Structures are given as C-alpha cells and as structure tokens.
C-alpha cells in the first residue's frame, strides 16, 4: 500500500515528537508499505515567521527571531542526529542557509516597507523548509533511507499567493519524476507541507493550515491508497474537544461530512483537503500521533450513518455579519446584485447569506479581517441608496457561525426544532439562519460571545456525547 502521511505542527513540535513521527513512518514502512511523509512547520513557527514579516514591513526588524529559530531547529538536529558528523554538518548547513534567506527577505522588507502576498508566502513557507530536513534526519537515524523534498519541486500551483490551487497534471508528472524513484529505492521522502511553486518556480502557499491539503494533493497525484493525517486529537470529533468536554471521536464519516465539518470550522482538517482525495476515492484517516493506538476517524464514501442525523457541531470564529437594511429596499431592483458585486471586487469570501422575505434586510457573513474594507466599499457603492433613504443602515456585528452537521439530517424531521429549542432554552439569541440545500447542515449566526455556549447546547441537545 502507498500511504501519504502528514504530521501537523504539534506532532513535530519538539525533537521527541519528531522522533515519534519518524517512528510511526518507519513502522509503516517496516510493514511493507511505501510511505511519503508530509510535514508541517514545528508548532508556532509559521506564526513567528508571519509576525516577523509584519514587523519588518513596518521597519522593525531584528535578527533575534532568526536566531531563536536557528537555536530551536539546531537543538532538535543535535538531538535527532546523534553522533554522525557528516549528516549533522549537512543538516545544520541547510538550516543555516534557509534562515539566511529568511533574514535577507525580512531585511529587504524592512527597507521597502511593502509586504506583498508573494513575499509573505516566501517568508511564511520557511517553517516547513526547516522542519523537513529534521524529519528526514530522524528517519535516517532510525535506519531507513530518507530525503527531504521541497514541495516547490513537486506541487505546481496557480499564482494565488496565500491560497494557491494545485495544477494536478503538472503536479502528478513532477511527483512521478521526483518521488517515485525514491519510493522505488525503499526510501521515505519527507515533503514540506503548506507550500508549492508556480510553473515558473515562484514559491506559493496553500493557505493557513494547508499541510493537510498538501497531503491530499500528493495522495491524489501519486494515486496513493490512503492519506493519513496525524494530529494531536483522536480523530474528527463530535465537537472541538478543547471546547466541549464530552466530545467523542467519530469512527467513520463521509467525504461530504468531512468537507462540511472542515468548511464550518473544524480546524482538525483544512477545508480543501477532502476534494482531491474524494475525486480519486482515496480513504483519509485522521489519527493521533500522541495516541497512535487509537483508531481515529476514517473518511469514506459511505460514512457511518448515525441515528440522530446530526453527527457534529462546529463553529467559525473571527467572522462578522454585515447587514444592509431599510424599509425602502423593497422592490428596488439590483441592491443585492450591487452589494455582492462589491464583495466580489473586494475578494472577500462570503460564508453565509440570508435575506428576510420582507426584503427589508440582507445580511451575509465574512471574515472580520475583511469587514472594514468591505463596509467602506459598500457605503461608497450604495451611496445614492443611502442618501435617498432606501437603505437606512449598513452595519457590522462580530458574530460566530455555529453549524450542526450530518448526512442523515436529510429526511430526519425535527432537527431544526431541536436546534432552536436548545438555543431558546439556553437563552441564546439567533441572529440569522441558513440551511444548505444539501440539508447536510443547519448553520446559524449567534453573537460572538455566545458561540461556546451555543456549541455546547447543541452538542447536549443531540446527545452527541453518547455512542450512536
Ligand atoms: P495540526 O497541527 O495537527 O494540523 P490543528 O491544530 O490544525 O492540528 O488541528 C487539530 C485541532 O483541531 C485539535 O487540537 C482541536 O483543538 C481542533 N478541533 C476543532 N474542531 C475539532 C473537531 N471537530 N474534532 C477534532 N479536533 C477539532
Ligand atoms: N504551518 C502552516 C500553518 O501553520 C501549515 C500547517 O500547519 O498546516 O498554517
Ligand atoms: Mg492543521
């Protein structure tokens, strides 16, 4: 079997964790499988790189960040490589060169004061490029051949910096040329997650949390038999376990459930991960590198239907509700079209839309980081309507989207009643509602500060802490 296994930031967060990740990869190889490893940056590193880039763009750059990163990775290399002087020198040399590049980029940035998405990708992708040589060294130290591979050599993407999309045919060709020979030689390639490169070789990133997506892209490109996502919890759970104490592992979910869950805020999977796997019907497993004996979650075509219909409750934080309202909006054609034109021009991603049937109000949810920009553009584009009083207000409110998700919600009556009953009992005000036509989820907007209580109320109402 060919398995692509991805290790997240906490799973490679220390020399001990890297050694354990290597052990898991080597154990699968020892069972006769071909293994491709995809690694994230060590935990916290991507955030540190982005912070450094932002500071540098404001003229505040000190080499201290790069020193700290070098220290952390160097210490890990020392622990993992042990006594082999050649290997140690080679690894330290790579780390030094990569941090040197990072330093130069930040230094340049502190001169020009302009952080473009392209430059941010070049900087934020450094973390994976520091981690991969360490993971490869750890695998070698455990007696298996291994090479670190920059995904810039194997994943070809569009030039949408900060959220690039793979070009699958080119990617498949490169994977065949670069990775297949390593696999054929019995080696374990360790590919950097999160990054790729355009056809011209310019580094891109796939978006925050994108190493899961990298694993699925490589899985599809290599026609892998399975994609394993090693993380720090026992698989995909009925809710975020750090928010809901009674959250339980879902042993099996369908591709559509996984994709819906990820889209609606379950951080355990990047929301784009499922598509490449689904297209090739490659089973995906989500496993706990801190508890590898646990079977985790399996993502398959069928999923595992559960009795109540709702399998999990998720939430999206850091979002804002933009509401355009006014009694004079009724019957004025084109306001909705104009509003969404503006949103599209601002390249803001709309997570949810709802319009009251009275036409007095349309509202939609976007990321709070985009809200200021969108609000300003809306007020300018709808200036005339505001002046005439057709629109009374364009307002922003910090909110959270809470979603109840499950394939079997379709055709199960009474789910909406349970949702609203539970929130009513908890005294939580629902600001807006939307039910996808797929009927795989009901999502509602609540005030940001009610989000945790809303998630817990729904988890309780559907008794998700009990075995299905
Ligand atoms: P990694 O670094 O391995 O990619 P992430 O932090 O991106 O890990 O994702 C794992 C985290 O996702 C968990 O620690 C948990 O807090 C969070 N999470 C949110 N929703 C869920 C859910 N429904 N099931 C499991 N974990 C979830
Ligand atoms: N290191 C990247 C991030 O923190 C990608 C990942 O971990 O999946 O966003
Ligand atoms: Mg992640």
Coordinates of C-alpha atoms and ligand atoms in Angstrom, one line a residue:
X1 CA 0.0 0.0 0.0
X2 CA 1.2 3.6 -0.7
X3 CA 0.4 5.8 2.2
X4 CA 0.9 9.6 2.3
X5 CA 1.1 10.6 6.0
X6 CA 1.1 14.2 7.2
X7 CA 2.3 15.3 10.6
X8 CA 0.9 18.6 12.0
X9 CA 2.8 21.2 13.9
X10 CA 2.4 19.7 17.4
X11 CA 3.3 16.3 16.0
X12 CA 6.7 17.7 15.1
X13 CA 6.8 20.3 17.8
X14 CA 9.9 19.0 19.6
X15 CA 12.8 16.6 19.0
X16 CA 10.9 13.9 20.9
X17 CA 7.8 14.5 18.8
X18 CA 9.9 14.4 15.6
X19 CA 11.5 11.1 16.7
X20 CA 8.0 9.7 17.3
X21 CA 6.7 10.9 13.9
X22 CA 9.7 9.2 12.3
X23 CA 9.0 6.0 14.3
X24 CA 5.4 6.0 13.0
X25 CA 6.5 6.4 9.4
X26 CA 9.3 3.8 9.7
X27 CA 6.8 1.3 11.4
X28 CA 4.5 1.5 8.4
X29 CA 7.4 1.1 6.0
X30 CA 8.6 -1.9 8.0
X31 CA 5.1 -3.4 7.4
X32 CA 5.9 -3.3 3.7
X33 CA 4.1 -0.1 2.8
X34 CA 5.5 2.7 0.7
X35 CA 5.4 5.9 2.7
X36 CA 5.6 9.5 1.8
X37 CA 5.7 11.9 4.7
X38 CA 4.4 15.5 4.6
X39 CA 5.5 17.7 7.4
X40 CA 4.2 21.0 8.9
X41 CA 6.5 23.5 10.4
X42 CA 7.3 22.9 14.1
X43 CA 4.4 24.3 16.2
X44 CA 4.4 28.1 16.5
X45 CA 7.0 28.6 13.8
X46 CA 4.6 29.8 11.0
X47 CA 3.1 32.4 13.3
X48 CA 6.5 33.6 14.3
X49 CA 7.5 34.0 10.7
X50 CA 4.4 35.9 9.8
X51 CA 4.8 38.2 12.8
X52 CA 8.4 38.8 11.8
X53 CA 7.4 39.7 8.3
X54 CA 4.7 42.1 9.5
X55 CA 7.1 43.8 11.9
X56 CA 9.8 44.0 9.2
X57 CA 7.3 45.7 6.9
X58 CA 6.9 48.4 9.5
X59 CA 10.6 48.8 9.6
X60 CA 11.0 46.8 12.9
X61 CA 13.4 44.0 12.1
X62 CA 15.8 42.4 14.4
X63 CA 17.8 39.2 13.7
X64 CA 16.7 37.9 17.1
X65 CA 13.8 36.0 15.5
X66 CA 16.0 34.2 13.1
X67 CA 18.5 33.4 16.0
X68 CA 15.7 31.9 18.0
X69 CA 14.5 29.8 15.1
X70 CA 18.0 28.7 14.4
X71 CA 18.5 27.7 18.0
X72 CA 15.3 25.7 18.2
X73 CA 16.0 23.8 15.0
X74 CA 19.7 23.3 15.6
X75 CA 19.0 21.9 19.1
X76 CA 16.5 19.5 17.5
X77 CA 19.0 18.5 14.9
X78 CA 21.7 17.8 17.6
X79 CA 19.3 15.6 19.5
X80 CA 17.9 13.7 16.5
X81 CA 21.1 13.1 14.5
X82 CA 23.3 11.9 17.3
X83 CA 26.9 11.3 16.5
X84 CA 27.1 11.2 12.7
X85 CA 29.3 14.2 11.9
X86 CA 28.7 14.3 8.2
X87 CA 24.9 14.2 8.5
X88 CA 25.0 16.7 11.3
X89 CA 27.0 19.2 9.3
X90 CA 24.9 18.8 6.2
X91 CA 21.7 19.3 8.2
X92 CA 23.0 22.4 10.1
X93 CA 24.2 23.8 6.8
X94 CA 20.7 23.5 5.2
X95 CA 19.1 25.1 8.3
X96 CA 21.6 27.9 8.2
X97 CA 21.0 28.6 4.5
X98 CA 17.3 28.7 4.9
X99 CA 17.4 31.1 7.8
X100 CA 19.8 33.2 6.0
X101 CA 17.3 33.5 3.1
X102 CA 14.6 34.4 5.6
X103 CA 16.8 37.0 7.2
X104 CA 17.6 38.6 3.8
X105 CA 13.9 38.7 2.9
X106 CA 13.0 40.4 6.1
X107 CA 15.8 42.8 5.9
X108 CA 14.7 43.8 2.4
X109 CA 11.2 44.1 3.6
X110 CA 12.3 46.4 6.4
X111 CA 13.8 48.7 3.7
X112 CA 10.9 48.7 1.2
X113 CA 8.1 48.6 3.8
X114 CA 5.8 46.7 1.5
X115 CA 4.6 43.2 2.3
X116 CA 3.1 41.7 -0.8
X117 CA 1.3 38.4 -0.7
X118 CA 4.1 36.9 -2.8
X119 CA 6.7 38.0 -0.3
X120 CA 4.6 36.8 2.7
X121 CA 4.5 33.4 1.1
X122 CA 8.2 33.3 0.6
X123 CA 8.7 34.1 4.3
X124 CA 5.9 32.1 5.9
X125 CA 6.8 28.9 3.9
X126 CA 10.2 28.8 5.6
X127 CA 8.9 26.8 8.6
X128 CA 8.2 23.7 6.6
X129 CA 11.6 24.0 4.8
X130 CA 13.3 23.9 8.3
X131 CA 11.2 21.0 9.6
X132 CA 11.5 18.6 6.6
X133 CA 15.3 18.1 6.9
X134 CA 14.9 17.3 10.6
X135 CA 12.2 14.7 10.0
X136 CA 14.3 13.1 7.2
X137 CA 17.3 13.1 9.6
X138 CA 15.2 11.4 12.3
X139 CA 14.0 8.7 9.8
X140 CA 17.6 8.1 8.7
X141 CA 18.7 7.8 12.4
X142 CA 16.1 5.0 12.7
X143 CA 17.7 3.1 9.9
X144 CA 15.6 4.0 6.8
X145 CA 16.7 5.9 3.8
X146 CA 15.0 9.3 3.6
X147 CA 15.4 12.6 1.8
X148 CA 13.8 16.0 2.4
X149 CA 11.9 17.3 -0.6
X150 CA 10.8 20.9 -1.1
X151 CA 7.2 20.8 -2.3
X152 CA 8.3 23.6 -4.7
X153 CA 9.8 20.7 -6.7
X154 CA 6.6 18.6 -6.8
X155 CA 3.5 20.7 -6.2
X156 CA 2.8 23.1 -9.1
X157 CA 0.2 25.7 -8.3
X158 CA -1.5 28.8 -9.6
X159 CA -0.1 32.2 -8.5
X160 CA -2.8 33.0 -6.0
X161 CA -0.4 33.8 -3.2
X162 CA -1.7 32.9 0.2
X163 CA -4.2 30.4 -1.2
X164 CA -2.8 28.8 -4.3
X165 CA -4.5 26.0 -6.1
X166 CA -2.7 22.9 -7.4
X167 CA -2.3 22.2 -11.1
X168 CA -2.9 18.5 -10.8
X169 CA -1.5 17.2 -14.2
X170 CA 1.8 19.1 -13.7
X171 CA 2.0 18.0 -10.1
X172 CA 1.4 14.4 -11.0
X173 CA 4.2 14.5 -13.5
X174 CA 6.6 16.0 -11.1
X175 CA 5.7 13.6 -8.3
X176 CA 6.3 10.7 -10.7
X177 CA 9.7 12.1 -11.6
X178 CA 10.9 13.1 -8.1
X179 CA 9.1 10.9 -5.5
X180 CA 8.5 7.6 -7.3
X181 CA 12.3 6.8 -7.7
X182 CA 12.8 7.4 -4.0
X183 CA 9.9 5.1 -3.2
X184 CA 11.2 2.5 -5.6
X185 CA 14.5 2.7 -3.7
X186 CA 12.8 2.0 -0.5
X187 CA 13.3 5.5 0.9
X188 CA 10.8 7.7 2.7
X189 CA 10.6 11.1 1.1
X190 CA 9.7 13.9 3.5
X191 CA 7.9 16.6 1.6
X192 CA 7.3 20.1 3.0
X193 CA 3.6 20.8 3.6
X194 CA 1.9 24.1 3.1
X195 CA 3.9 25.2 0.1
X196 CA 4.2 24.7 -3.7
X197 CA 5.5 26.8 -6.6
X198 CA 4.2 28.2 -9.8
X199 CA 5.3 26.8 -13.1
X200 CA 8.0 29.5 -13.1
X201 CA 9.2 28.2 -9.7
X202 CA 7.9 31.1 -7.5
X203 CA 7.1 29.8 -4.0
X204 CA 3.4 29.8 -3.1
X205 CA 1.4 28.7 0.0
X206 CA -1.9 26.9 0.1
X207 CA -3.4 28.9 3.0
X208 CA -3.1 28.6 6.7
X209 CA -3.4 25.0 7.9
X210 CA -2.7 23.9 4.3
X211 CA -0.4 21.0 5.1
X212 CA -3.4 18.7 5.2
X213 CA -4.2 19.9 1.7
X214 CA -0.7 19.2 0.6
X215 CA -1.0 15.6 1.8
X216 CA -4.3 15.1 -0.2
X217 CA -2.8 16.7 -3.3
X218 CA 0.2 14.4 -3.1
X219 CA -2.0 11.4 -2.4
X220 CA -4.1 12.2 -5.5
X221 CA -1.0 12.9 -7.6
X222 CA 0.6 9.6 -6.6
X223 CA -2.6 7.6 -6.7
X224 CA -1.9 6.7 -3.1
X225 CA -4.0 4.0 -1.4
X226 CA -4.6 6.1 1.8
X227 CA -3.9 9.5 3.2
X228 CA -3.2 9.7 6.9
X229 CA -3.4 13.0 8.9
X230 CA -1.5 12.6 12.1
X231 CA -2.6 15.3 14.6
X232 CA -3.0 15.9 18.3
X233 CA -6.5 14.6 19.0
X234 CA -8.1 11.2 18.5
X235 CA -9.5 12.0 15.0
X236 CA -12.5 14.1 14.0
X237 CA -14.8 14.5 17.0
X238 CA -18.4 15.5 17.6
X239 CA -17.1 19.0 18.5
X240 CA -13.9 20.7 19.2
X241 CA -12.6 18.8 22.3
X242 CA -11.0 21.9 23.7
X243 CA -14.4 23.5 23.8
X244 CA -16.7 20.6 24.6
X245 CA -15.5 18.2 27.3
X246 CA -17.9 15.4 26.2
X247 CA -16.8 15.4 22.6
X248 CA -16.3 11.9 21.2
X249 CA -14.4 10.6 18.2
X250 CA -16.4 9.8 15.1
X251 CA -15.1 6.5 13.9
X252 CA -16.3 7.0 10.3
X253 CA -17.6 10.0 8.4
X254 CA -18.4 10.5 4.7
X255 CA -16.3 12.8 2.4
X256 CA -19.2 15.2 2.3
X257 CA -19.5 15.3 6.1
X258 CA -15.7 15.8 6.4
X259 CA -15.8 18.6 3.9
X260 CA -18.7 20.3 5.5
X261 CA -17.2 20.0 9.0
X262 CA -13.9 21.4 7.8
X263 CA -15.6 24.2 6.0
X264 CA -17.7 25.1 9.0
X265 CA -14.7 25.5 11.3
X266 CA -13.4 22.0 12.5
X267 CA -9.8 23.0 12.3
X268 CA -8.6 19.4 12.5
X269 CA -8.9 19.3 8.7
X270 CA -8.1 22.0 6.3
X271 CA -11.3 22.7 4.4
X272 CA -9.9 21.9 0.9
X273 CA -8.3 18.6 2.0
X274 CA -11.2 16.3 1.0
X275 CA -11.7 17.2 -2.6
X276 CA -8.5 15.7 -4.2
X277 CA -9.0 12.6 -2.1
X278 CA -12.7 12.3 -2.9
X279 CA -12.0 12.7 -6.7
X280 CA -9.9 9.6 -6.5
X281 CA -11.9 7.9 -3.7
X282 CA -8.8 7.7 -1.6
X283 CA -9.7 6.9 2.0
X284 CA -8.5 9.5 4.5
X285 CA -7.7 8.7 8.2
X286 CA -7.3 11.2 10.9
X287 CA -5.0 9.8 13.7
X288 CA -3.5 11.0 16.9
X289 CA 0.3 10.9 17.0
X290 CA 0.2 11.3 20.8
X291 CA -2.1 8.2 21.0
X292 CA -1.3 6.1 17.9
X293 CA -3.1 3.0 19.1
X294 CA -6.4 4.9 18.8
X295 CA -8.1 4.0 15.5
X296 CA -9.1 7.7 14.9
X297 CA -11.5 8.6 12.1
X298 CA -11.9 7.1 8.7
X299 CA -13.3 9.2 5.9
X300 CA -15.0 7.1 3.2
X301 CA -17.8 7.3 0.6
X302 CA -20.5 5.9 2.8
X303 CA -19.6 7.4 6.2
X304 CA -21.4 5.8 9.1
X305 CA -25.0 6.9 9.4
X306 CA -25.9 7.9 12.9
X307 CA -29.3 7.7 14.4
X308 CA -29.9 11.3 15.3
X309 CA -28.9 12.6 12.0
X310 CA -26.6 15.3 13.5
X311 CA -23.0 14.0 13.8
X312 CA -21.1 17.0 14.9
X313 CA -21.3 20.6 15.9
X314 CA -18.8 23.2 14.7
X315 CA -18.2 26.9 14.9
X316 CA -16.4 29.5 12.9
X317 CA -15.0 32.4 14.9
X318 CA -13.5 35.7 13.8
X319 CA -16.3 36.5 11.5
X320 CA -18.6 39.5 11.1
X321 CA -22.2 39.8 10.0
X322 CA -22.8 42.6 7.5
X323 CA -26.4 43.7 7.4
X324 CA -27.9 46.0 4.9
X325 CA -31.3 47.2 6.0
X326 CA -34.0 49.7 5.2
X327 CA -37.8 49.6 4.7
X328 CA -37.2 51.4 1.4
X329 CA -35.2 48.5 -0.1
X330 CA -38.4 46.7 -1.0
X331 CA -38.9 46.4 -4.7
X332 CA -35.7 48.4 -5.6
X333 CA -34.0 46.1 -8.1
X334 CA -30.4 45.5 -8.1
X335 CA -29.4 46.3 -4.5
X336 CA -28.5 42.7 -3.8
X337 CA -26.6 42.4 -7.0
X338 CA -24.7 45.7 -6.3
X339 CA -23.8 44.6 -2.8
X340 CA -22.4 41.2 -3.9
X341 CA -20.5 42.9 -6.7
X342 CA -18.7 45.0 -4.1
X343 CA -18.0 41.9 -2.0
X344 CA -16.6 40.1 -5.1
X345 CA -14.5 43.1 -6.1
X346 CA -13.0 43.1 -2.6
X347 CA -12.3 39.4 -3.0
X348 CA -14.0 38.7 0.3
X349 CA -15.2 35.2 0.8
X350 CA -18.9 35.0 1.8
X351 CA -19.5 32.2 4.3
X352 CA -23.2 32.5 4.6
X353 CA -26.1 34.7 3.2
X354 CA -29.6 35.3 4.4
X355 CA -32.3 37.6 3.3
X356 CA -35.5 38.2 5.1
X357 CA -38.5 37.5 2.9
X358 CA -39.8 41.0 3.6
X359 CA -36.8 42.2 1.6
X360 CA -36.1 44.7 4.3
X361 CA -32.8 43.2 5.1
X362 CA -30.0 41.2 3.5
X363 CA -27.1 40.0 5.6
X364 CA -24.0 38.0 5.0
X365 CA -21.1 36.7 6.9
X366 CA -17.4 37.4 6.0
X367 CA -14.1 37.2 7.9
X368 CA -13.7 40.1 10.4
X369 CA -10.4 40.9 8.9
X370 CA -12.1 41.8 5.6
X371 CA -15.1 43.6 7.2
X372 CA -13.7 47.1 7.4
X373 CA -12.7 47.1 3.8
X374 CA -16.0 45.7 2.6
X375 CA -18.0 48.0 4.7
X376 CA -16.3 51.1 3.3
X377 CA -16.7 49.8 -0.3
X378 CA -20.4 49.1 0.3
X379 CA -21.1 52.5 1.7
X380 CA -19.4 54.1 -1.3
X381 CA -21.2 51.9 -3.9
X382 CA -24.6 52.3 -2.2
X383 CA -24.2 56.0 -1.5
X384 CA -27.2 57.0 -3.6
X385 CA -29.5 54.5 -1.9
X386 CA -28.3 55.6 1.5
X387 CA -28.8 59.2 0.6
X388 CA -32.3 58.6 -0.6
X389 CA -33.1 56.6 2.5
X390 CA -33.9 53.3 0.6
X391 CA -31.2 51.8 2.7
X392 CA -31.1 53.0 6.3
X393 CA -28.1 51.2 7.6
X394 CA -25.1 49.1 6.6
X395 CA -23.8 47.7 9.9
X396 CA -21.2 45.2 11.1
X397 CA -21.5 42.9 14.1
X398 CA -18.9 40.5 15.3
X399 CA -20.5 37.1 15.3
X400 CA -19.8 33.3 15.1
X401 CA -21.4 30.8 12.8
X402 CA -22.4 27.6 14.6
X403 CA -23.3 24.6 12.5
X404 CA -24.9 21.2 13.1
X405 CA -23.7 18.7 10.5
X406 CA -24.6 15.2 9.3
X407 CA -25.5 13.4 6.1
X408 CA -28.6 11.8 7.7
X409 CA -30.0 15.2 8.7
X410 CA -31.7 15.0 5.3
X411 CA -35.1 13.4 5.7
X412 CA -34.9 13.4 9.5
X413 CA -37.7 15.6 10.7
X414 CA -37.5 17.8 13.8
X415 CA -33.8 18.7 13.7
X416 CA -34.5 22.4 13.3
X417 CA -36.9 22.3 16.1
X418 CA -34.3 20.6 18.4
X419 CA -31.7 23.2 17.4
X420 CA -33.9 26.2 18.1
X421 CA -35.4 24.6 21.2
X422 CA -32.0 24.1 22.7
X423 CA -30.8 27.6 21.9
X424 CA -34.0 29.1 23.2
X425 CA -33.7 27.1 26.5
X426 CA -30.1 28.4 26.8
X427 CA -31.3 31.9 26.2
X428 CA -29.2 32.4 23.1
X429 CA -30.4 34.8 20.5
X430 CA -30.1 33.6 16.9
X431 CA -29.2 36.5 14.6
X432 CA -29.6 34.7 11.3
X433 CA -30.1 31.2 9.9
X434 CA -29.2 29.3 6.8
X435 CA -29.8 25.7 5.8
X436 CA -27.8 24.5 2.8
X437 CA -30.0 22.9 0.1
X438 CA -27.9 19.8 0.6
X439 CA -29.7 19.5 4.1
X440 CA -26.4 18.3 5.5
X441 CA -26.2 21.2 7.8
X442 CA -28.0 23.9 9.6
X443 CA -25.9 26.9 10.3
X444 CA -26.8 29.8 12.4
X445 CA -25.3 33.1 13.3
X446 CA -25.0 34.0 17.0
X447 CA -23.3 36.8 18.8
X448 CA -19.6 36.1 19.1
X449 CA -19.7 35.8 22.8
X450 CA -22.5 33.2 22.7
X451 CA -20.6 30.8 20.5
X452 CA -19.2 28.4 23.1
X453 CA -22.5 28.1 24.9
X454 CA -24.3 27.6 21.6
X455 CA -22.0 24.7 20.6
X456 CA -22.4 23.1 24.0
X457 CA -26.2 23.5 24.0
X458 CA -26.4 21.8 20.6
X459 CA -24.0 19.0 21.5
X460 CA -26.1 18.3 24.6
X461 CA -29.4 18.5 22.7
X462 CA -28.4 15.9 20.2
X463 CA -26.7 13.8 22.9
X464 CA -23.5 13.6 20.9
X465 CA -21.5 12.6 23.9
X466 CA -23.3 9.2 23.8
X467 CA -22.3 6.4 21.5
X468 CA -24.5 6.4 18.3
Ligands
LIG1 P1 -2.3 20.1 13.3 O1 -1.2 21.0 13.8 O2 -2.0 18.6 13.6 O3 -2.6 20.4 11.8 P2 -4.6 21.6 14.1 O4 -4.4 22.4 15.3 O5 -4.6 22.2 12.8 O6 -3.5 20.4 14.2 O7 -6.0 20.8 14.3 C1 -6.2 20.0 15.4 C2 -7.0 20.7 16.4 O8 -8.3 20.9 15.8 C3 -7.4 20.0 17.7 O9 -6.3 20.1 18.6 C4 -8.7 20.6 18.1 O10 -8.5 21.6 19.1 C5 -9.2 21.3 16.9 N1 -10.6 20.9 16.5 C6 -11.6 21.7 16.2 N2 -12.7 21.1 15.9 C7 -12.4 19.7 16.0 C8 -13.2 18.5 15.9 N3 -14.5 18.6 15.5 N4 -12.6 17.4 16.1 C9 -11.3 17.3 16.4 N5 -10.5 18.4 16.6 C10 -11.1 19.6 16.4
LIG2 N1 2.5 25.6 9.1 C1 1.3 26.1 8.3 C2 0.4 26.8 9.2 O1 0.6 27.0 10.4 C3 0.6 24.9 7.7 C4 0.1 23.8 8.6 O2 0.5 23.7 9.7 O3 -0.8 23.1 8.1 O4 -0.6 27.4 8.8
LIG3 MG1 -3.8 21.8 10.9

